[in-house]
Amino acid sequence: MIKIADYKKIVGEDKIEQLRRLASLSRGKKVVMVNSTKDGGGVAEILTRLVPLMRELKIDCSWKTIKGDPTFFNITKSMHNAMQGKKISFSPEMLKYYREVARKNAEELDLGSADIVVIHDPQPLALIDFYKKNGAKWVWRCHIDTSKPDLSLWKHLKKYLLGYDASIYSIAKFSRLLAHPQYLIAPSIDPLSDKNRNLSQKEIGKVLSTFGIKKDKPIITQVSRFDRFKDPLGAIEAYRMVKKEMDVSLVLAGGTASDDPEGEEVLKKVREKAEGDPDIHILLLSPKSDIEINALQRASDVVLQKSIKEGFGLVVTEAMWKRKPVVGGAAGGITIQIQNHITGFLVYSPEGAAYRIRYLLNRQKIKDKIGEDAKEYVRENFLITRHLRDYLSLFCILENAKKNIIYV
Ligand code: UDP
């Protein structure tokens, strides 16, 4: 089992000591994290590691998920899309159903005794309506791009937000005018998890041969849920433009998340577009594919994340940590990870992606330097230890709202 002390060799002893001190201020506090899926997507990925580390630091932290039927998840997926700017109209019945599922979940979840409740994303947002707060602090942790939401939906969801004590966003652009304090906390990866730890060449080779991928030409990889905002079709277009000049292969690897009903449809379109090309590998991953994803990222020459909307883009962080140059769509959190030309390249179109992929594949030295700088940038900014520090600091702030100075 991974322990807090194991991170000393990666981030240094001081940072770990700082975490222990900060945690001592919230020792014994009951913190509950609530989201809508245990598998699939970045939120589940983060909570899987963050919750046990908080517990090791003696915060009484637990992780609960809400339950819903396909109708509910269709509504929340539409909400997710509308919050990211898509025009969708929600009937009063849909909004009533959304609230009703929250009511049913509230009966089972037992959040009433928590000191701090952290609600992730829009799916469980309405839970707050069914609790008496009794001094507990409720925080909304928004992981998606809410910079230009559909305004009628935003107006509706804002009613629930009125009861919250604070909200958290991944980047400043996503925050909105609200009466409560808003905080910026970037997501993170765990460098010691199976998804990110070092792998031997033998382990990498084994995964490649399982998927029938040969290392006889440069590999371009995009790992993501099959979601239209991740633009897998644009990734194929970029690959085709590169392929006109260089022999490369493209790996599109991903699964579908249990709270995402659109995955199948997008996957079908991707398969149609890729049909007949033996150098495009479409891999449908099962939820527990951490070593496979790790190996695919490590085996890649360039990692692509062609997203047109993105909350944060943990896959970008994962690849950067593995010293991979990433060509990423200039969307959401990708823009705070990729410092253009330094830790990767930001692009705005399939043409732009193809140009940068070719540029990198033709310049080994620059490619290596970008990979090195990307790794150090992640070490400084996007590892789980920094994330833990931000959450612990927020807990102190919430519990000491009236103090100007908090001594650690
Ligand atoms: N991931 C996974 N299996 C998949 C696709 C993605 O485990 O089939 C992981 C991926 O490695 C990353 C997270 O899920 O850790 C996706 O996070 P990101 O922020 O990139 O996107 P999200 O899915 O949350 O929009």
Coordinates of C-alpha atoms and ligand atoms in Angstrom, one line a residue:
M1 CA 0.0 0.0 0.0
I2 CA 1.2 3.5 -0.9
K3 CA 2.0 5.7 2.1
I4 CA 2.4 9.5 2.3
A5 CA 6.0 9.1 3.2
D6 CA 6.6 7.3 -0.2
Y7 CA 6.2 10.7 -1.9
K8 CA 9.2 12.2 -0.2
K9 CA 11.5 10.9 -2.9
I10 CA 9.5 12.6 -5.6
V11 CA 8.6 16.0 -4.0
G12 CA 11.0 16.3 -1.1
E13 CA 10.6 16.0 2.7
D14 CA 9.5 19.5 3.4
K15 CA 6.3 19.2 1.3
I16 CA 5.3 16.1 3.2
E17 CA 5.9 17.7 6.6
Q18 CA 3.8 20.6 5.5
L19 CA 0.9 18.2 4.6
R20 CA 1.1 16.6 8.1
R21 CA 1.0 20.0 9.8
L22 CA -1.9 21.3 7.7
A23 CA -3.8 18.0 8.3
S24 CA -3.4 18.3 12.0
L25 CA -5.6 21.4 11.9
S26 CA -8.5 19.3 10.5
R27 CA -7.8 16.0 12.4
G28 CA -10.9 14.0 13.0
K29 CA -13.1 16.1 10.8
K30 CA -15.7 14.2 8.9
V31 CA -15.3 15.0 5.2
V32 CA -17.5 13.3 2.5
M33 CA -16.8 13.5 -1.2
V34 CA -19.8 12.8 -3.4
N35 CA -19.8 12.1 -7.2
S36 CA -21.6 9.9 -9.6
T37 CA -19.3 7.1 -10.6
K38 CA -16.5 5.0 -9.1
D39 CA -15.1 4.1 -12.5
G40 CA -14.2 6.2 -15.5
G41 CA -13.2 9.8 -15.9
G42 CA -10.9 12.1 -14.1
V43 CA -13.0 12.7 -11.0
A44 CA -13.0 9.0 -10.0
E45 CA -9.4 8.8 -10.9
I46 CA -8.5 11.6 -8.4
L47 CA -10.8 10.5 -5.6
T48 CA -9.4 6.9 -5.7
R49 CA -6.1 8.3 -4.5
L50 CA -7.0 11.4 -2.6
V51 CA -9.4 9.8 -0.2
P52 CA -7.0 7.1 1.2
L53 CA -4.3 9.7 1.6
M54 CA -6.6 12.0 3.6
R55 CA -7.5 9.1 5.8
E56 CA -3.8 8.4 6.4
L57 CA -3.5 12.0 7.5
K58 CA -6.3 11.3 10.0
I59 CA -9.1 13.2 8.3
D60 CA -12.2 11.1 8.5
C61 CA -12.8 11.2 4.7
S62 CA -15.2 9.0 2.8
W63 CA -16.3 8.8 -0.8
K64 CA -19.9 8.2 -1.8
T65 CA -21.5 8.0 -5.2
I66 CA -25.1 8.8 -6.1
K67 CA -27.2 6.2 -7.9
G68 CA -29.4 6.9 -10.9
D69 CA -31.2 5.2 -13.8
P70 CA -30.4 5.7 -17.5
T71 CA -33.1 8.5 -17.6
F72 CA -31.2 10.4 -14.9
F73 CA -27.8 9.9 -16.5
N74 CA -29.2 11.1 -19.9
I75 CA -30.4 14.2 -18.2
T76 CA -27.1 14.8 -16.3
K77 CA -25.1 14.2 -19.5
S78 CA -27.2 16.8 -21.3
M79 CA -26.6 19.1 -18.3
H80 CA -22.9 18.4 -18.6
N81 CA -23.0 19.3 -22.3
A82 CA -25.2 22.4 -21.7
M83 CA -22.9 23.6 -18.9
Q84 CA -20.1 23.4 -21.5
G85 CA -22.0 25.6 -23.8
K86 CA -24.2 23.3 -25.9
K87 CA -27.8 24.7 -26.5
I88 CA -30.2 22.2 -25.0
S89 CA -33.6 22.8 -23.5
F90 CA -34.6 21.1 -20.3
S91 CA -38.3 20.5 -19.8
P92 CA -39.8 21.0 -16.3
E93 CA -40.2 17.2 -16.1
M94 CA -36.5 16.7 -16.7
L95 CA -35.6 19.2 -14.0
K96 CA -38.1 17.6 -11.6
Y97 CA -36.7 14.2 -12.3
Y98 CA -33.2 15.4 -11.6
R99 CA -34.3 16.8 -8.2
E100 CA -36.3 13.6 -7.4
V101 CA -33.3 11.4 -7.9
A102 CA -31.4 13.7 -5.6
R103 CA -34.1 13.3 -3.0
K104 CA -33.9 9.5 -3.2
N105 CA -30.2 9.5 -2.9
A106 CA -30.3 11.9 0.1
E107 CA -32.4 9.2 1.9
E108 CA -29.6 6.7 1.5
L109 CA -26.4 8.8 1.7
D110 CA -26.4 10.0 5.3
L111 CA -24.5 13.2 4.7
G112 CA -26.2 14.9 7.7
S113 CA -23.4 14.2 10.2
A114 CA -20.5 15.4 8.0
D115 CA -18.5 18.5 8.8
I116 CA -17.6 19.2 5.2
V117 CA -19.4 17.9 2.1
V118 CA -17.7 18.2 -1.2
I119 CA -20.1 17.7 -4.2
H120 CA -18.4 16.9 -7.5
D121 CA -19.9 18.2 -10.7
P122 CA -23.6 18.8 -11.5
Q123 CA -25.0 15.3 -11.1
P124 CA -25.2 15.4 -7.2
L125 CA -25.6 19.2 -6.9
A126 CA -29.3 19.1 -5.8
L127 CA -28.6 16.9 -2.8
I128 CA -28.1 20.0 -0.7
D129 CA -31.9 20.7 -0.9
F130 CA -32.6 17.6 1.3
Y131 CA -30.3 18.3 4.2
K132 CA -30.4 20.6 7.2
K133 CA -26.9 21.9 7.2
N134 CA -26.4 22.0 11.0
G135 CA -23.2 24.0 10.6
A136 CA -21.7 21.7 8.0
K137 CA -19.9 23.3 5.1
W138 CA -21.0 22.4 1.6
V139 CA -18.6 22.9 -1.3
W140 CA -19.3 22.4 -5.0
R141 CA -16.3 21.1 -6.8
C142 CA -16.8 21.9 -10.5
H143 CA -14.6 19.9 -12.9
I144 CA -16.1 21.1 -16.1
D145 CA -15.7 24.1 -18.4
T146 CA -18.4 26.4 -17.1
S147 CA -17.1 29.5 -18.8
K148 CA -20.0 29.8 -21.2
P149 CA -22.8 27.7 -19.9
D150 CA -26.3 27.6 -21.4
L151 CA -27.8 30.4 -19.4
S152 CA -31.2 29.0 -18.7
L153 CA -29.7 25.8 -17.2
W154 CA -27.2 27.8 -15.3
K155 CA -30.0 29.9 -13.8
H156 CA -31.7 26.8 -12.6
L157 CA -28.6 25.1 -11.1
K158 CA -27.6 28.4 -9.5
K159 CA -30.6 28.0 -7.2
Y160 CA -29.0 25.0 -5.6
L161 CA -25.6 26.7 -5.5
L162 CA -27.1 29.5 -3.2
G163 CA -26.9 27.0 -0.3
Y164 CA -23.2 26.2 -0.8
D165 CA -20.5 27.8 1.2
A166 CA -17.8 27.8 -1.5
S167 CA -17.1 26.4 -4.9
I168 CA -13.9 25.2 -6.5
Y169 CA -12.8 25.4 -10.2
S170 CA -9.8 24.0 -12.1
I171 CA -9.0 27.3 -13.9
A172 CA -10.0 30.9 -13.3
K173 CA -11.9 31.1 -16.6
F174 CA -14.5 28.6 -15.3
S175 CA -15.6 30.6 -12.3
R176 CA -18.9 32.5 -12.4
L177 CA -20.5 35.3 -10.4
L178 CA -21.7 33.7 -7.2
A179 CA -22.3 35.1 -3.7
H180 CA -19.9 32.6 -2.0
P181 CA -16.1 32.5 -2.1
Q182 CA -14.7 30.6 -5.1
Y183 CA -11.3 28.8 -5.1
L184 CA -8.9 27.6 -7.7
I185 CA -7.6 24.1 -7.2
A186 CA -6.0 22.3 -10.2
P187 CA -6.5 18.5 -10.4
S188 CA -3.6 16.2 -10.1
I189 CA -2.1 12.8 -10.8
D190 CA -0.6 10.2 -8.5
P191 CA 2.9 9.5 -9.6
L192 CA 3.0 6.2 -7.7
S193 CA -0.2 4.7 -9.0
D194 CA -0.2 1.9 -11.6
K195 CA -1.4 4.5 -14.1
N196 CA 1.8 6.6 -13.7
R197 CA 4.6 4.6 -12.0
N198 CA 7.7 3.5 -14.0
L199 CA 7.2 0.5 -16.1
S200 CA 9.9 -1.8 -17.5
Q201 CA 10.3 -2.2 -21.3
K202 CA 9.1 -5.8 -20.9
E203 CA 5.8 -4.6 -19.3
I204 CA 5.3 -2.0 -22.0
G205 CA 6.1 -4.6 -24.7
K206 CA 3.6 -7.0 -23.2
V207 CA 0.8 -4.5 -23.4
L208 CA 1.6 -3.6 -27.0
S209 CA 1.6 -7.2 -28.1
T210 CA -1.7 -7.8 -26.3
F211 CA -3.2 -5.0 -28.4
G212 CA -1.4 -6.1 -31.6
I213 CA 0.5 -2.8 -31.9
K214 CA 4.0 -2.9 -33.5
K215 CA 6.7 -0.4 -32.6
D216 CA 8.0 -0.4 -36.2
K217 CA 6.8 3.2 -36.8
P218 CA 6.1 6.3 -34.6
I219 CA 3.1 5.9 -32.4
I220 CA 0.6 8.8 -31.8
T221 CA -1.8 8.1 -29.0
Q222 CA -4.9 9.7 -27.6
V223 CA -6.4 8.2 -24.5
S224 CA -9.9 9.4 -23.6
R225 CA -13.5 8.4 -23.1
F226 CA -15.3 8.3 -26.4
D227 CA -16.8 11.7 -26.0
R228 CA -17.4 14.3 -28.8
F229 CA -15.7 17.1 -26.8
K230 CA -12.5 14.9 -26.8
D231 CA -12.7 15.1 -30.6
P232 CA -11.5 11.6 -31.5
L233 CA -12.7 12.3 -35.1
G234 CA -10.4 15.3 -35.3
A235 CA -7.6 13.1 -34.0
I236 CA -8.1 10.8 -36.9
E237 CA -8.1 13.8 -39.4
A238 CA -4.8 15.0 -37.9
Y239 CA -3.3 11.5 -38.2
R240 CA -4.4 11.3 -41.8
M241 CA -2.6 14.6 -42.6
V242 CA 0.6 13.4 -40.9
K243 CA 0.3 10.0 -42.7
K244 CA 0.6 11.7 -46.1
E245 CA 4.2 12.5 -45.3
M246 CA 5.3 10.1 -42.6
D247 CA 4.5 6.5 -41.8
V248 CA 2.9 6.6 -38.3
S249 CA 0.3 4.7 -36.4
L250 CA -2.6 6.1 -34.3
V251 CA -3.9 4.6 -31.1
L252 CA -7.2 5.8 -29.8
A253 CA -7.8 4.2 -26.5
G254 CA -10.6 4.7 -24.1
G255 CA -13.6 3.3 -22.4
T256 CA -17.0 4.6 -21.6
A257 CA -17.9 5.9 -18.1
S258 CA -21.0 4.5 -16.3
D259 CA -22.4 8.1 -16.0
D260 CA -21.9 8.8 -19.8
P261 CA -24.6 7.3 -22.0
E262 CA -23.2 8.9 -25.2
G263 CA -20.0 6.9 -25.4
E264 CA -21.3 4.1 -27.6
E265 CA -22.6 6.4 -30.3
V266 CA -19.3 8.3 -30.5
L267 CA -17.3 5.0 -30.6
K268 CA -19.4 3.9 -33.5
K269 CA -18.6 7.1 -35.5
V270 CA -14.9 6.7 -34.7
R271 CA -15.0 3.1 -35.9
E272 CA -16.7 4.1 -39.2
K273 CA -14.1 6.8 -39.8
A274 CA -11.2 4.6 -39.1
E275 CA -12.4 1.6 -41.1
G276 CA -10.0 -0.1 -43.4
D277 CA -6.8 1.5 -42.0
P278 CA -4.7 -1.2 -40.2
D279 CA -2.5 1.6 -38.6
I280 CA -5.4 3.0 -36.6
H281 CA -5.8 1.0 -33.4
I282 CA -9.1 1.6 -31.6
L283 CA -8.9 0.1 -28.2
L284 CA -11.9 -0.3 -26.0
L285 CA -10.5 -0.4 -22.5
S286 CA -12.1 -1.9 -19.5
P287 CA -12.5 0.3 -16.4
K288 CA -9.4 -1.2 -14.7
S289 CA -6.8 -0.6 -17.4
D290 CA -4.3 1.5 -15.5
I291 CA -1.2 -0.4 -16.5
E292 CA -2.4 -0.6 -20.1
I293 CA -2.9 3.2 -20.3
N294 CA 0.5 3.7 -18.6
A295 CA 2.2 1.5 -21.1
L296 CA 0.4 3.0 -24.1
Q297 CA 1.4 6.5 -23.0
R298 CA 5.0 5.4 -22.5
A299 CA 5.2 3.6 -25.8
S300 CA 4.1 6.7 -27.7
D301 CA 6.3 9.1 -29.6
V302 CA 3.8 11.9 -29.4
V303 CA 0.6 12.1 -27.2
L304 CA -2.3 13.8 -28.7
Q305 CA -5.3 15.3 -26.8
K306 CA -7.4 17.0 -29.5
S307 CA -10.1 18.1 -27.1
I308 CA -12.3 21.1 -28.2
K309 CA -13.8 21.4 -24.6
E310 CA -12.0 20.1 -21.6
G311 CA -12.4 20.4 -17.9
F312 CA -8.8 19.7 -17.0
G313 CA -7.4 16.9 -19.1
L314 CA -5.7 14.5 -16.7
V315 CA -4.5 12.4 -19.6
V316 CA -2.3 15.4 -20.6
T317 CA -0.8 15.5 -17.1
E318 CA -0.2 11.7 -17.2
A319 CA 1.6 11.9 -20.5
M320 CA 3.7 14.9 -19.5
W321 CA 4.8 13.1 -16.4
K322 CA 6.1 10.4 -18.6
R323 CA 8.2 12.9 -20.5
K324 CA 6.0 12.8 -23.6
P325 CA 5.5 15.9 -25.8
V326 CA 1.8 16.5 -25.9
V327 CA -0.1 18.2 -28.7
G328 CA -3.3 19.4 -27.0
G329 CA -6.4 21.2 -28.1
A330 CA -6.3 24.8 -26.6
A331 CA -9.3 24.1 -24.3
G332 CA -9.9 24.4 -20.6
G333 CA -7.3 23.0 -18.3
I334 CA -5.0 21.9 -21.2
T335 CA -4.1 25.6 -21.5
I336 CA -2.7 25.7 -18.0
Q337 CA -0.7 22.5 -18.4
I338 CA 0.8 23.1 -21.8
Q339 CA 3.0 26.2 -21.9
N340 CA 3.0 26.5 -25.6
H341 CA 6.4 25.6 -27.2
I342 CA 7.8 24.9 -23.7
T343 CA 5.9 22.0 -22.1
G344 CA 4.1 21.0 -25.3
F345 CA 2.0 22.5 -28.1
L346 CA -1.5 24.0 -28.1
V347 CA -3.5 23.6 -31.3
Y348 CA -6.7 24.9 -32.6
S349 CA -7.5 22.5 -35.5
P350 CA -6.7 19.1 -37.0
E351 CA -4.3 20.9 -39.4
G352 CA -2.5 22.5 -36.4
A353 CA -2.3 19.2 -34.6
A354 CA -0.8 17.5 -37.7
Y355 CA 1.7 20.3 -38.2
R356 CA 2.9 20.0 -34.6
I357 CA 3.0 16.2 -34.7
R358 CA 5.2 16.3 -37.8
Y359 CA 7.4 19.1 -36.2
L360 CA 8.0 17.0 -33.1
L361 CA 8.7 13.7 -35.0
N362 CA 11.3 15.5 -37.1
R363 CA 13.1 17.1 -34.2
Q364 CA 14.4 14.6 -31.6
K365 CA 16.3 17.1 -29.5
I366 CA 13.4 19.5 -29.1
K367 CA 11.0 16.6 -28.5
D368 CA 13.2 15.3 -25.6
K369 CA 13.6 18.8 -24.1
I370 CA 9.9 19.4 -24.2
G371 CA 9.4 16.1 -22.5
E372 CA 11.8 16.9 -19.8
D373 CA 10.3 20.3 -19.1
A374 CA 6.8 18.8 -19.2
K375 CA 7.7 16.4 -16.4
E376 CA 9.2 19.1 -14.2
Y377 CA 6.2 21.3 -14.7
V378 CA 3.9 18.5 -13.5
R379 CA 6.2 17.8 -10.5
E380 CA 5.8 21.4 -9.4
N381 CA 2.1 21.9 -10.2
F382 CA 0.0 18.8 -10.8
L383 CA 1.0 16.0 -8.4
I384 CA -1.4 14.7 -5.8
T385 CA 0.7 16.1 -2.9
R386 CA 0.0 19.7 -4.1
H387 CA -3.7 18.8 -4.5
L388 CA -3.9 17.4 -1.0
R389 CA -2.2 20.6 0.3
D390 CA -4.9 22.7 -1.4
Y391 CA -7.8 20.7 -0.1
L392 CA -6.3 20.8 3.5
S393 CA -5.8 24.5 3.2
L394 CA -9.4 24.9 2.1
F395 CA -10.7 22.9 5.0
C396 CA -8.8 25.2 7.4
I397 CA -10.2 28.3 5.7
L398 CA -13.8 26.9 5.8
E399 CA -13.5 26.0 9.5
N400 CA -11.8 29.3 10.4
A401 CA -13.9 31.6 8.2
K402 CA -13.8 34.5 10.7
K403 CA -10.0 34.4 11.4
N404 CA -7.6 36.6 9.4
I405 CA -4.6 34.4 10.3
I406 CA -4.4 30.7 10.7
Y407 CA -1.2 29.4 12.4
V408 CA 0.0 26.1 11.0
Ligands
UDP1 N1 -9.2 6.9 -18.4 C1 -9.3 5.6 -18.1 N2 -9.8 4.8 -19.0 C2 -10.3 5.3 -20.2 C3 -10.2 6.6 -20.5 C4 -9.6 7.4 -19.5 O1 -8.8 5.1 -17.0 O2 -10.8 4.5 -20.9 C5 -8.6 7.8 -17.4 C6 -7.4 8.7 -17.9 O3 -6.2 7.9 -17.8 C7 -7.5 9.8 -16.9 C8 -9.0 10.0 -16.7 O4 -9.6 8.7 -16.9 O5 -6.9 9.5 -15.7 C9 -9.6 11.0 -17.6 O6 -9.5 12.2 -17.1 P1 -9.5 13.5 -18.0 O7 -9.4 14.7 -17.1 O8 -8.5 13.4 -19.1 O9 -10.9 13.5 -18.7 P2 -12.4 13.2 -18.2 O10 -12.8 11.9 -18.7 O11 -12.5 13.4 -16.8 O12 -13.2 14.3 -19.0

